[in-house]
Coordinates of C-alpha atoms in Angstrom, one line a residue:
Chain G
M1101 CA 32.4 -11.2 -6.5
K1102 CA 33.1 -10.6 -10.1
L1103 CA 32.9 -7.0 -11.3
L1104 CA 33.2 -5.3 -14.7
G1105 CA 35.7 -2.5 -15.1
I1106 CA 35.7 -0.2 -18.2
D1107 CA 38.4 2.4 -18.9
I1108 CA 37.5 4.8 -21.6
G1109 CA 40.4 6.7 -23.1
G1110 CA 40.7 9.2 -25.9
T1111 CA 42.2 6.5 -28.1
N1112 CA 41.4 3.0 -26.6
T1113 CA 38.7 1.7 -24.3
K1114 CA 39.7 -1.3 -22.1
I1115 CA 37.4 -3.7 -20.5
G1116 CA 38.1 -6.3 -17.8
I1117 CA 36.4 -8.8 -15.5
V1118 CA 37.9 -8.2 -12.0
E1119 CA 37.8 -10.2 -8.8
D1120 CA 39.6 -9.2 -5.6
G1121 CA 41.7 -6.6 -7.5
K1122 CA 42.8 -9.1 -10.1
I1123 CA 41.8 -9.0 -13.8
L1124 CA 40.5 -12.4 -14.9
K1125 CA 39.9 -11.6 -18.5
K1126 CA 40.3 -8.5 -20.6
T1127 CA 39.7 -7.0 -24.0
A1128 CA 39.9 -3.6 -25.7
L1129 CA 38.4 -1.6 -28.6
K1130 CA 39.3 1.7 -30.4
T1131 CA 37.3 4.5 -28.8
N1132 CA 36.9 6.3 -32.1
M1133 CA 34.2 8.6 -30.6
I1134 CA 34.3 10.7 -33.8
Q1135 CA 32.2 7.9 -35.4
G1136 CA 29.4 8.9 -33.0
Y1137 CA 28.3 8.1 -29.4
D1138 CA 25.7 5.4 -30.4
N1139 CA 28.2 3.7 -32.6
F1140 CA 30.6 3.6 -29.6
L1141 CA 28.0 2.2 -27.3
D1142 CA 27.1 -0.5 -29.9
R1143 CA 30.7 -1.6 -30.2
L1144 CA 31.3 -1.4 -26.4
T1145 CA 28.2 -3.6 -25.7
K1146 CA 29.3 -6.2 -28.3
E1147 CA 32.8 -6.4 -26.7
V1148 CA 31.3 -6.7 -23.2
D1149 CA 28.9 -9.4 -24.2
T1150 CA 31.6 -11.4 -25.9
L1151 CA 34.0 -11.0 -22.9
T1152 CA 31.4 -11.9 -20.2
K1153 CA 29.7 -14.8 -22.1
G1154 CA 28.7 -17.3 -19.5
I1155 CA 30.2 -15.2 -16.6
D1156 CA 28.0 -13.5 -14.1
Y1157 CA 29.1 -10.1 -12.9
A1158 CA 27.6 -7.9 -10.1
G1159 CA 28.1 -4.3 -11.4
V1160 CA 29.9 -2.1 -13.9
G1161 CA 32.4 0.6 -13.1
V1162 CA 33.5 3.1 -15.7
G1163 CA 36.5 5.4 -15.7
C1164 CA 36.2 8.3 -18.1
P1165 CA 38.2 11.5 -18.7
G1166 CA 36.6 14.9 -18.0
I1167 CA 34.3 16.4 -15.4
I1168 CA 32.0 13.8 -14.1
D1169 CA 28.9 14.2 -12.0
T1170 CA 29.4 10.9 -10.3
K1171 CA 26.2 11.1 -8.2
N1172 CA 24.1 11.2 -11.3
G1173 CA 26.4 9.2 -13.6
V1174 CA 26.7 12.1 -16.1
V1175 CA 29.8 13.2 -18.0
A1176 CA 29.4 17.0 -17.7
Y1177 CA 32.3 17.8 -20.0
A1178 CA 35.0 15.8 -21.7
N1179 CA 36.6 17.6 -24.6
N1180 CA 38.5 14.6 -26.0
L1181 CA 35.3 12.6 -26.3
Y1182 CA 33.1 15.4 -27.5
F1183 CA 30.9 14.8 -24.4
K1184 CA 28.7 17.5 -22.8
N1185 CA 26.1 16.4 -20.2
V1186 CA 26.1 12.8 -21.5
P1187 CA 24.2 10.4 -19.1
L1188 CA 26.8 7.7 -19.7
A1189 CA 26.0 5.5 -16.7
S1190 CA 22.3 5.1 -17.6
D1191 CA 23.1 4.7 -21.3
I1192 CA 25.5 1.8 -20.6
S1193 CA 23.2 0.3 -18.0
K1194 CA 20.3 0.2 -20.6
R1195 CA 22.5 -1.8 -23.0
L1196 CA 24.0 -4.1 -20.3
H1197 CA 20.8 -5.6 -19.2
G1198 CA 20.1 -3.0 -16.5
K1199 CA 23.3 -3.7 -14.5
K1200 CA 24.3 -1.1 -11.9
V1201 CA 26.8 1.3 -13.6
S1202 CA 29.0 3.7 -11.6
I1203 CA 31.3 6.2 -13.3
S1204 CA 34.2 8.4 -12.2
N1205 CA 37.0 10.4 -13.6
D1206 CA 39.7 8.1 -15.1
A1207 CA 42.5 9.6 -13.0
N1208 CA 40.4 8.7 -10.0
T1209 CA 39.7 5.1 -11.0
Q1210 CA 43.4 4.6 -11.8
A1211 CA 44.3 6.0 -8.4
L1212 CA 41.7 3.9 -6.6
G1213 CA 43.1 0.7 -8.3
E1214 CA 46.7 1.5 -7.6
V1215 CA 46.0 2.6 -4.0
K1216 CA 43.9 -0.4 -3.1
Y1217 CA 45.8 -3.2 -4.9
G1218 CA 49.0 -1.7 -6.2
A1219 CA 51.8 0.7 -5.0
G1220 CA 49.5 2.3 -2.5
K1221 CA 48.4 -1.0 -0.8
G1222 CA 48.4 -0.5 3.0
F1223 CA 48.1 3.3 2.9
S1224 CA 44.8 5.1 3.5
D1225 CA 45.7 8.6 2.1
V1226 CA 47.4 8.6 -1.3
I1227 CA 47.4 10.9 -4.3
M1228 CA 48.1 9.6 -7.7
I1229 CA 49.4 12.2 -10.2
T1230 CA 49.2 11.0 -13.8
L1231 CA 51.8 12.6 -16.0
G1232 CA 50.8 12.0 -19.6
T1233 CA 49.4 14.2 -22.4
G1234 CA 47.8 16.1 -19.5
V1235 CA 48.2 15.9 -15.7
G1236 CA 45.4 14.3 -13.6
A1237 CA 45.2 13.9 -9.9
G1238 CA 43.3 11.1 -8.2
I1239 CA 43.0 11.6 -4.5
V1240 CA 42.2 8.9 -2.0
V1241 CA 41.4 10.2 1.5
D1242 CA 40.8 7.7 4.3
G1243 CA 40.5 4.8 1.8
K1244 CA 37.9 6.6 -0.3
L1245 CA 38.0 8.6 -3.5
F1246 CA 37.8 12.3 -2.9
E1247 CA 35.8 13.7 -5.7
G1248 CA 34.7 17.2 -4.5
Y1249 CA 31.2 18.7 -4.4
K1250 CA 28.7 16.6 -6.3
G1251 CA 31.6 14.3 -7.2
M1252 CA 32.6 16.7 -9.9
G1253 CA 36.2 15.5 -9.7
C1254 CA 39.4 17.3 -8.9
E1255 CA 41.0 19.1 -11.8
G1256 CA 44.4 19.0 -10.1
G1257 CA 46.3 19.5 -13.4
H1258 CA 44.6 22.9 -13.7
T1259 CA 46.0 24.6 -10.6
V1260 CA 48.3 27.4 -11.5
I1261 CA 51.9 27.2 -10.3
V1262 CA 53.2 30.1 -12.5
V1263 CA 50.8 33.1 -12.8
D1264 CA 51.1 34.3 -16.5
G1265 CA 53.2 31.2 -17.3
E1266 CA 52.9 28.8 -20.2
P1267 CA 49.5 28.6 -21.9
C1268 CA 47.3 25.6 -20.9
S1269 CA 44.6 23.8 -22.8
C1270 CA 42.0 24.9 -20.1
G1271 CA 42.4 28.6 -21.0
R1272 CA 44.5 29.6 -18.0
N1273 CA 48.2 30.2 -18.1
G1274 CA 50.8 28.5 -15.9
C1275 CA 48.9 25.4 -14.9
F1276 CA 50.7 22.5 -13.2
E1277 CA 49.8 20.5 -16.4
A1278 CA 51.6 23.1 -18.6
Y1279 CA 54.9 22.3 -16.8
S1280 CA 54.6 18.7 -15.6
S1281 CA 52.8 16.7 -18.3
A1282 CA 54.9 14.6 -20.7
S1283 CA 53.7 17.0 -23.4
A1284 CA 55.2 20.0 -21.5
L1285 CA 58.5 18.2 -21.2
K1286 CA 58.4 17.3 -24.9
R1287 CA 57.7 21.0 -25.7
D1288 CA 60.7 22.1 -23.6
T1289 CA 62.9 19.4 -25.1
L1290 CA 62.1 20.5 -28.7
K1291 CA 62.7 24.1 -27.7
E1292 CA 66.2 23.3 -26.4
M1293 CA 67.1 21.1 -29.3
I1294 CA 66.2 23.8 -31.8
N1295 CA 68.5 26.2 -29.8
D1296 CA 71.3 23.6 -29.5
R1297 CA 72.0 21.8 -32.7
Q1298 CA 75.0 20.2 -31.1
S1299 CA 73.0 18.4 -28.4
L1300 CA 73.3 14.6 -28.2
L1301 CA 69.5 14.6 -28.2
W1302 CA 69.6 14.9 -32.0
D1303 CA 71.5 11.6 -32.2
I1304 CA 69.1 9.9 -29.9
V1305 CA 66.1 10.7 -32.1
K1306 CA 68.1 10.2 -35.3
N1307 CA 67.6 13.8 -36.3
D1308 CA 63.8 13.2 -36.4
L1309 CA 62.0 15.7 -34.2
N1310 CA 58.8 13.6 -34.5
E1311 CA 60.6 11.0 -32.3
V1312 CA 60.9 13.4 -29.3
D1313 CA 58.7 12.6 -26.3
G1314 CA 58.8 12.9 -22.5
G1315 CA 61.3 10.1 -22.3
T1316 CA 63.9 11.5 -24.7
I1317 CA 65.9 13.5 -22.1
F1318 CA 66.2 10.4 -19.9
R1319 CA 67.9 8.6 -22.8
G1320 CA 70.1 11.7 -23.2
M1321 CA 71.1 11.6 -19.5
E1322 CA 72.1 8.0 -19.9
K1323 CA 74.6 9.2 -22.5
G1324 CA 75.8 12.1 -20.2
D1325 CA 74.1 14.8 -22.3
K1326 CA 74.3 18.2 -20.4
T1327 CA 71.2 19.7 -22.1
S1328 CA 69.2 16.7 -21.0
E1329 CA 70.4 17.1 -17.4
K1330 CA 69.4 20.8 -17.5
L1331 CA 65.9 19.9 -18.8
F1332 CA 65.5 17.2 -16.2
R1333 CA 66.4 19.5 -13.3
N1334 CA 64.0 22.1 -14.6
Y1335 CA 61.2 19.5 -15.1
V1336 CA 61.7 18.0 -11.6
K1337 CA 61.7 21.5 -10.1
Y1338 CA 58.2 22.4 -11.4
L1339 CA 56.8 19.0 -10.9
S1340 CA 58.0 19.0 -7.3
E1341 CA 56.4 22.4 -6.7
G1342 CA 53.1 21.2 -8.0
I1343 CA 53.3 18.0 -6.0
T1344 CA 54.3 19.9 -2.8
N1345 CA 51.2 22.0 -3.2
F1346 CA 49.0 18.9 -3.0
V1347 CA 51.1 17.5 -0.1
N1348 CA 50.5 20.7 1.9
V1349 CA 46.8 20.5 1.3
F1350 CA 46.0 16.8 1.7
R1351 CA 49.1 15.6 3.7
P1352 CA 49.1 12.2 1.9
Q1353 CA 51.2 9.3 3.1
A1354 CA 52.3 8.7 -0.5
V1355 CA 52.2 10.2 -3.9
I1356 CA 52.2 7.8 -6.9
L1357 CA 53.5 9.2 -10.2
G1358 CA 51.6 7.6 -13.0
G1359 CA 51.1 8.1 -16.7
G1360 CA 53.7 7.9 -19.4
M1361 CA 56.4 9.5 -17.3
A1362 CA 56.2 6.7 -14.7
K1363 CA 58.3 4.4 -16.8
E1364 CA 61.4 6.5 -15.9
G1365 CA 61.1 5.0 -12.4
D1366 CA 63.6 5.8 -9.7
T1367 CA 65.5 8.5 -11.7
L1368 CA 62.3 10.5 -11.5
T1369 CA 61.0 9.5 -8.1
N1370 CA 64.3 9.9 -6.2
A1371 CA 64.8 13.5 -7.6
V1372 CA 61.2 14.4 -6.8
Q1373 CA 61.3 12.8 -3.3
E1374 CA 64.3 15.0 -2.4
Q1375 CA 62.7 18.2 -3.5
V1376 CA 59.3 17.5 -1.9
D1377 CA 60.9 16.6 1.4
E1378 CA 62.7 19.9 1.3
K1379 CA 59.8 22.1 0.2
R1380 CA 56.8 20.6 2.1
Y1381 CA 55.4 22.5 5.1
G1382 CA 57.1 21.5 8.3
G1383 CA 59.9 19.9 6.2
K1384 CA 61.3 16.8 7.8
D1385 CA 59.4 17.4 11.1
S1386 CA 56.3 16.6 9.1
L1387 CA 54.8 13.2 8.5
P1388 CA 56.7 11.3 5.8
C1389 CA 55.3 11.3 2.2
K1390 CA 56.8 8.6 -0.1
I1391 CA 57.0 9.1 -3.8
F1392 CA 56.4 5.9 -5.9
T1393 CA 55.6 4.8 -9.4
P1394 CA 52.7 2.5 -10.0
I1395 CA 53.0 -1.3 -10.2
L1396 CA 49.8 -2.3 -11.8
G1397 CA 50.4 -0.5 -15.1
N1398 CA 47.4 0.1 -17.4
D1399 CA 45.4 -2.4 -15.4
A1400 CA 45.0 0.0 -12.5
A1401 CA 42.3 2.0 -14.2
I1402 CA 40.3 -1.2 -15.0
I1403 CA 40.7 -2.5 -11.5
G1404 CA 39.8 0.8 -10.0
A1405 CA 36.8 1.2 -12.2
A1406 CA 35.5 -2.2 -11.0
E1407 CA 36.3 -1.1 -7.4
L1408 CA 33.8 1.7 -7.7
N1409 CA 31.1 -0.9 -7.1
N1410 CA 32.9 -2.7 -4.2
Chain X
M1345 CA 23.7 22.5 25.0
K1346 CA 26.2 25.0 26.1
L1347 CA 29.8 24.6 24.8
L1348 CA 33.0 26.5 25.4
G1349 CA 34.9 27.9 22.4
I1350 CA 38.5 29.2 22.6
D1351 CA 40.3 31.0 19.8
I1352 CA 44.1 31.2 20.4
G1353 CA 45.7 33.9 18.3
G1354 CA 49.3 35.1 18.2
T1355 CA 48.2 38.3 20.0
N1356 CA 44.9 37.7 21.7
T1357 CA 43.0 34.6 23.0
K1358 CA 39.2 34.8 22.9
I1359 CA 36.9 32.7 24.9
G1360 CA 33.1 32.3 24.6
I1361 CA 30.2 30.3 25.9
V1362 CA 28.2 29.2 22.8
E1363 CA 24.8 27.7 22.4
D1364 CA 23.2 26.9 19.0
G1365 CA 25.8 29.0 17.2
K1366 CA 25.3 32.0 19.4
I1367 CA 27.8 33.5 21.9
L1368 CA 26.1 34.0 25.3
K1369 CA 29.1 35.5 27.1
K1370 CA 32.7 36.1 26.1
T1371 CA 36.0 37.3 27.3
A1372 CA 39.6 37.6 26.1
L1373 CA 43.2 37.7 27.3
K1374 CA 46.6 38.6 25.8
T1375 CA 48.2 35.4 24.5
N1376 CA 51.7 36.6 25.5
M1377 CA 53.1 33.1 24.9
I1378 CA 56.6 34.6 25.3
Q1379 CA 56.0 34.5 29.1
G1380 CA 55.8 30.7 28.9
Y1381 CA 53.3 28.0 28.2
D1382 CA 52.4 27.2 31.8
N1383 CA 51.9 30.9 32.5
F1384 CA 49.5 31.0 29.5
L1385 CA 47.6 28.0 30.7
D1386 CA 47.3 29.5 34.2
R1387 CA 45.9 32.8 32.9
L1388 CA 43.6 30.9 30.4
T1389 CA 42.1 28.7 33.2
K1390 CA 41.5 31.7 35.4
E1391 CA 39.6 33.5 32.6
V1392 CA 37.6 30.4 31.8
D1393 CA 36.7 29.8 35.5
T1394 CA 35.5 33.4 35.9
L1395 CA 33.5 33.3 32.6
T1396 CA 31.8 30.0 33.3
K1397 CA 31.1 30.5 37.0
G1398 CA 27.7 28.9 37.7
I1399 CA 27.3 27.8 34.1
D1400 CA 27.5 24.2 33.1
Y1401 CA 29.2 23.5 29.7
A1402 CA 29.5 20.2 27.9
G1403 CA 32.9 20.4 26.1
V1404 CA 35.7 22.7 25.1
G1405 CA 36.7 23.4 21.5
V1406 CA 40.0 25.2 20.7
G1407 CA 41.1 26.9 17.5
C1408 CA 44.9 27.3 17.3
P1409 CA 47.3 28.4 14.5
G1410 CA 49.8 25.9 13.1
I1411 CA 49.9 22.2 12.2
I1412 CA 47.5 20.3 14.5
D1413 CA 47.2 16.6 15.0
T1414 CA 43.5 16.8 15.7
K1415 CA 43.1 13.1 16.4
N1416 CA 45.6 13.3 19.3
G1417 CA 44.9 16.9 20.3
V1418 CA 48.5 17.8 19.7
V1419 CA 49.9 21.0 18.2
A1420 CA 52.7 19.6 16.0
Y1421 CA 54.1 23.0 15.1
A1422 CA 53.0 26.6 15.5
N1423 CA 55.9 29.1 15.0
N1424 CA 54.0 32.2 16.3
L1425 CA 53.3 30.3 19.6
Y1426 CA 56.7 28.6 20.0
F1427 CA 54.8 25.3 20.0
K1428 CA 56.4 22.0 18.9
N1429 CA 54.5 18.8 19.7
V1430 CA 52.5 20.4 22.5
P1431 CA 49.6 18.2 23.9
L1432 CA 47.4 21.2 24.1
A1433 CA 44.0 19.3 24.4
S1434 CA 45.1 17.2 27.3
D1435 CA 46.8 20.1 29.1
I1436 CA 43.7 22.2 28.9
S1437 CA 41.5 19.3 29.9
K1438 CA 43.6 18.7 33.0
R1439 CA 43.1 22.3 34.1
L1440 CA 39.4 22.4 33.2
H1441 CA 38.2 19.6 35.5
G1442 CA 38.7 16.9 32.9
K1443 CA 36.3 18.3 30.3
K1444 CA 36.5 16.9 26.8
V1445 CA 38.8 19.2 24.7
S1446 CA 38.9 19.1 20.9
I1447 CA 41.4 21.2 18.9
S1448 CA 41.7 22.2 15.3
N1449 CA 43.5 24.8 13.2
D1450 CA 42.1 28.3 13.7
A1451 CA 41.4 28.8 10.0
N1452 CA 39.3 25.6 10.2
T1453 CA 37.4 26.6 13.3
Q1454 CA 36.6 30.0 11.8
A1455 CA 35.5 28.4 8.6
L1456 CA 33.3 25.9 10.5
G1457 CA 31.6 28.7 12.4
E1458 CA 31.1 30.9 9.4
V1459 CA 29.8 28.0 7.2
K1460 CA 27.4 26.5 9.8
Y1461 CA 26.0 29.8 11.3
G1462 CA 27.3 32.6 9.1
A1463 CA 27.8 33.5 5.4
G1464 CA 27.9 29.8 4.4
K1465 CA 24.7 28.8 6.1
G1466 CA 22.7 26.5 3.8
F1467 CA 25.8 25.3 1.9
S1468 CA 27.5 22.0 2.4
D1469 CA 30.8 22.6 0.6
V1470 CA 32.5 25.9 1.4
I1471 CA 36.1 27.1 1.5
M1472 CA 37.0 30.0 3.8
I1473 CA 40.2 31.8 2.8
T1474 CA 41.5 34.1 5.6
L1475 CA 43.5 37.0 4.3
G1476 CA 45.5 38.5 7.2
T1477 CA 49.1 38.4 8.3
G1478 CA 49.2 35.1 6.5
V1479 CA 46.7 33.2 4.4
G1480 CA 44.8 30.2 5.8
A1481 CA 42.3 27.9 4.2
G1482 CA 39.4 26.3 6.1
I1483 CA 37.7 23.7 4.0
V1484 CA 34.3 22.3 4.7
V1485 CA 33.3 19.2 2.6
D1486 CA 29.8 17.8 2.8
G1487 CA 29.2 19.8 6.1
K1488 CA 32.4 18.5 7.8
L1489 CA 35.8 20.0 8.3
F1490 CA 38.3 18.6 5.8
E1491 CA 41.6 18.3 7.7
G1492 CA 43.7 15.9 5.7
Y1493 CA 45.5 12.8 6.9
K1494 CA 45.6 12.5 10.7
G1495 CA 43.8 15.8 10.8
M1496 CA 47.1 17.6 10.1
G1497 CA 45.2 20.5 8.5
C1498 CA 45.5 22.1 5.2
E1499 CA 48.2 24.6 4.7
G1500 CA 46.4 26.3 1.8
G1501 CA 48.4 29.5 2.1
H1502 CA 51.6 27.5 1.3
T1503 CA 50.7 26.4 -2.2
V1504 CA 53.0 28.0 -4.8
I1505 CA 51.3 30.1 -7.4
V1506 CA 54.6 31.6 -8.8
V1507 CA 57.6 29.3 -8.9
D1508 CA 60.6 31.3 -7.8
G1509 CA 58.4 34.1 -6.8
E1510 CA 58.3 36.3 -3.6
P1511 CA 59.9 34.6 -0.5
C1512 CA 57.5 33.1 2.0
S1513 CA 57.8 32.6 5.7
C1514 CA 57.6 28.8 5.2
G1515 CA 60.8 28.7 3.3
R1516 CA 59.4 28.3 -0.2
N1517 CA 59.1 31.0 -2.8
G1518 CA 55.9 32.2 -4.5
C1519 CA 53.3 30.9 -2.1
F1520 CA 49.7 32.0 -2.3
E1521 CA 50.3 33.7 1.1
A1522 CA 53.2 35.7 -0.3
Y1523 CA 50.8 37.4 -2.8
S1524 CA 47.4 37.4 -1.2
S1525 CA 47.9 38.1 2.5
A1526 CA 47.3 41.6 3.9
S1527 CA 51.0 41.7 4.6
A1528 CA 51.8 41.0 0.9
L1529 CA 49.6 43.8 -0.2
K1530 CA 51.2 46.1 2.4
R1531 CA 54.6 45.1 1.1
D1532 CA 53.6 45.9 -2.5
T1533 CA 51.9 49.2 -1.4
L1534 CA 55.1 50.3 0.3
K1535 CA 57.2 49.4 -2.7
E1536 CA 55.0 51.5 -5.0
M1537 CA 54.9 54.4 -2.7
I1538 CA 58.6 54.5 -2.4
N1539 CA 58.8 54.5 -6.3
D1540 CA 56.1 57.1 -6.6
R1541 CA 56.4 60.0 -4.2
Q1542 CA 53.5 61.9 -5.9
S1543 CA 51.0 59.1 -5.2
L1544 CA 47.9 60.2 -3.2
L1545 CA 48.7 57.3 -0.9
W1546 CA 51.2 59.5 0.9
D1547 CA 48.4 61.9 1.8
I1548 CA 46.2 59.1 3.0
V1549 CA 48.8 57.8 5.5
K1550 CA 49.8 61.4 6.4
N1551 CA 53.3 60.7 5.1
D1552 CA 53.8 58.0 7.7
L1553 CA 54.7 54.6 6.2
N1554 CA 53.9 52.9 9.5
E1555 CA 50.3 53.6 8.8
V1556 CA 50.3 51.6 5.6
D1557 CA 48.3 48.4 5.7
G1558 CA 46.2 46.1 3.5
G1559 CA 43.4 48.6 3.4
T1560 CA 45.4 51.6 2.4
I1561 CA 44.9 51.2 -1.4
F1562 CA 41.1 50.9 -0.9
R1563 CA 41.1 54.3 0.7
G1564 CA 43.3 55.5 -2.2
M1565 CA 40.8 54.1 -4.8
E1566 CA 38.0 56.0 -3.1
K1567 CA 40.0 59.2 -3.9
G1568 CA 40.6 58.0 -7.5
D1569 CA 44.3 57.3 -7.0
K1570 CA 45.7 55.5 -10.1
T1571 CA 48.6 53.8 -8.2
S1572 CA 46.0 52.2 -5.8
E1573 CA 43.9 51.0 -8.7
K1574 CA 47.0 49.4 -10.3
L1575 CA 47.9 47.7 -7.0
F1576 CA 44.3 46.5 -6.5
R1577 CA 44.2 44.9 -10.0
N1578 CA 47.4 43.2 -9.3
Y1579 CA 46.3 41.9 -5.9
V1580 CA 43.0 40.7 -7.2
K1581 CA 44.7 38.9 -10.0
Y1582 CA 47.0 36.8 -7.8
L1583 CA 44.3 36.2 -5.2
S1584 CA 41.9 35.0 -7.9
E1585 CA 44.5 32.6 -9.3
G1586 CA 45.0 31.1 -5.9
I1587 CA 41.3 30.8 -5.2
T1588 CA 40.6 29.3 -8.6
N1589 CA 43.2 26.6 -7.8
F1590 CA 41.1 25.6 -4.7
V1591 CA 37.9 25.9 -6.7
N1592 CA 39.3 23.5 -9.4
V1593 CA 40.2 20.9 -6.7
F1594 CA 37.3 21.1 -4.2
R1595 CA 34.5 22.6 -6.4
P1596 CA 33.0 24.4 -3.5
Q1597 CA 29.5 26.1 -3.7
A1598 CA 31.0 29.2 -2.1
V1599 CA 34.3 30.8 -1.1
I1600 CA 34.3 33.1 1.9
L1601 CA 37.1 35.7 2.1
G1602 CA 37.9 36.3 5.8
G1603 CA 40.6 37.9 7.8
G1604 CA 41.6 41.6 7.8
M1605 CA 41.0 42.1 4.1
A1606 CA 37.3 41.0 4.4
K1607 CA 36.3 44.5 5.6
E1608 CA 36.8 45.7 2.0
G1609 CA 33.6 43.8 1.2
D1610 CA 32.0 44.1 -2.3
T1611 CA 34.9 46.0 -3.8
L1612 CA 37.0 42.9 -3.2
T1613 CA 34.5 40.1 -3.7
N1614 CA 33.0 41.5 -6.9
A1615 CA 36.4 41.8 -8.6
V1616 CA 37.4 38.3 -7.4
Q1617 CA 34.1 36.8 -8.4
E1618 CA 34.5 38.0 -12.0
Q1619 CA 38.0 36.5 -12.3
V1620 CA 37.2 33.2 -10.7
D1621 CA 34.2 32.8 -13.0
E1622 CA 36.4 33.4 -16.0
K1623 CA 39.3 31.2 -14.8
R1624 CA 37.8 28.2 -13.2
Y1625 CA 37.7 24.8 -15.1
G1626 CA 34.6 24.5 -17.3
G1627 CA 34.0 28.3 -16.8
K1628 CA 30.4 29.2 -16.8
D1629 CA 29.3 25.7 -17.7
S1630 CA 30.6 24.6 -14.3
L1631 CA 28.6 24.7 -11.1
P1632 CA 28.4 28.3 -9.6
C1633 CA 30.7 29.3 -6.9
K1634 CA 29.8 32.4 -5.0
I1635 CA 32.4 34.7 -3.3
F1636 CA 31.3 36.2 0.0
T1637 CA 32.7 38.0 3.0
P1638 CA 32.0 36.6 6.5
I1639 CA 29.1 37.9 8.6
L1640 CA 30.0 36.7 12.0
G1641 CA 33.3 38.6 12.3
N1642 CA 35.7 37.6 15.0
D1643 CA 33.0 35.5 16.6
A1644 CA 33.2 32.8 13.9
A1645 CA 36.4 31.3 15.3
I1646 CA 34.9 31.0 18.8
I1647 CA 31.6 29.6 17.5
G1648 CA 33.4 27.2 15.2
A1649 CA 35.7 26.0 18.0
A1650 CA 32.7 25.3 20.1
E1651 CA 31.1 23.5 17.2
L1652 CA 34.0 21.0 17.1
N1653 CA 32.2 19.2 20.0
N1654 CA 28.7 19.4 18.4

């Protein structure tokens, strides 16, 4: 059965025709929501119609950032998209010839794709933590997305791990996101560099602070830079505390670390694995919980969105 | 249908015959696990046989502290009871004439009782946070206990809210429990009293530090004691941060504050309500989440244990 998966991001929107967890054809457009919601829907519909020409598909799944009322197909709130109570599912359905449209949070669709067809294949209980501009948590319990009351999604990045800590975009202080996102690591890297003009990190970014991102310290560690190692240990510490919180509540068989930080692979997962094993309730007497990076890449969100209708 | 509910605590074990969420008859015994597990089972069986003489009951539900493998009826780990991989359900079943025995974490059974027949009646998604010696979280999602993978329970008290914070019994630092339990408040009260020999709190406990407990500052506030008010604001702050973390993940319709601290009623719940409303993701645009205290008292855990078989 062919299904359509749509992954709406703040910058790009990706569309794919999916069958048995594989993308047969895909395309993308700039989200550019600042040009208006109707304009976005017009451009989206045009792309879908071109992509699916001559291909019959059974339903449409959409991953979207923000708080989603999945039962009613409404985006309650998504600041990056300027959405407040937008009936996205019915609006897309109207333009796509009345097809059934299901929506969910994009961290959830990515987790669902990765769990069912990627790094989590074979497990029933998996949490995917996306470490990018923000931190998202997609939680799969007994093979199904866990989405909270009324499917309002799980704002896992907005759980405080340091009361009165670093300010977070959500208005609280000390959120998991404010320590574990790629943006948080970038913030801490910049701070250290400004304090330490001798750091090798300045060479790595060719003295251009605009070049600093969440991966910079990993390049520094490859060159034996001490500042980078210190920043890495600190980042892993807070990240592991946040992950262990979820492990103690959901007791997943695996945690998948996605988002931009995932490209650091084993360097990141091995360090996190060690700390989570030490910190989780019951320690090594408890059920194992493996830390992985994704294997489907950006496709996971498209595949997972399609999977919403499977 | 009559059901048997057993609530095993570190100090006392309570037993009740339950029908339609009401306790028809009840009894209790000292847990005294230090005398040995078989000794406990002998005394438990005797109490049950006396209580149920001439009364037919369909099944037995047991609430027990620790990590429980509910699917297999095994207590994986319960430090207060010296339990490690104890097949409690089958051991009790053998002694109770082969009756069906289900077990679950005691925070869960208490939540289930309170949600179905107490303060949470009418709601489908409720979290009960017990604030006693430790902090437990019983989570009801869509009318059912949420118990994590393999029913290993949710160690909600052991989620860090202050990285590198106060030491916790679980080995981590900065757990929710280390700030929000009655024991934590007692610790902070003692610390303040020792720093402030003029505090009214000394009068309240008649200069006996052994009399200090989680309720002491509430008696102090009734007399206008400034130290008590400061301790209260601090306690509510950390408690609300921890609760908001759960609210952002599970989006419950209500949070019930149980355990020893619940007797402080509106003074506690009103202050927590205000902070949770301010801190939770989406703020007042989000679905309401009411903060209550329980209404069933100690009976909730017995009723909820019985409810495991309903």
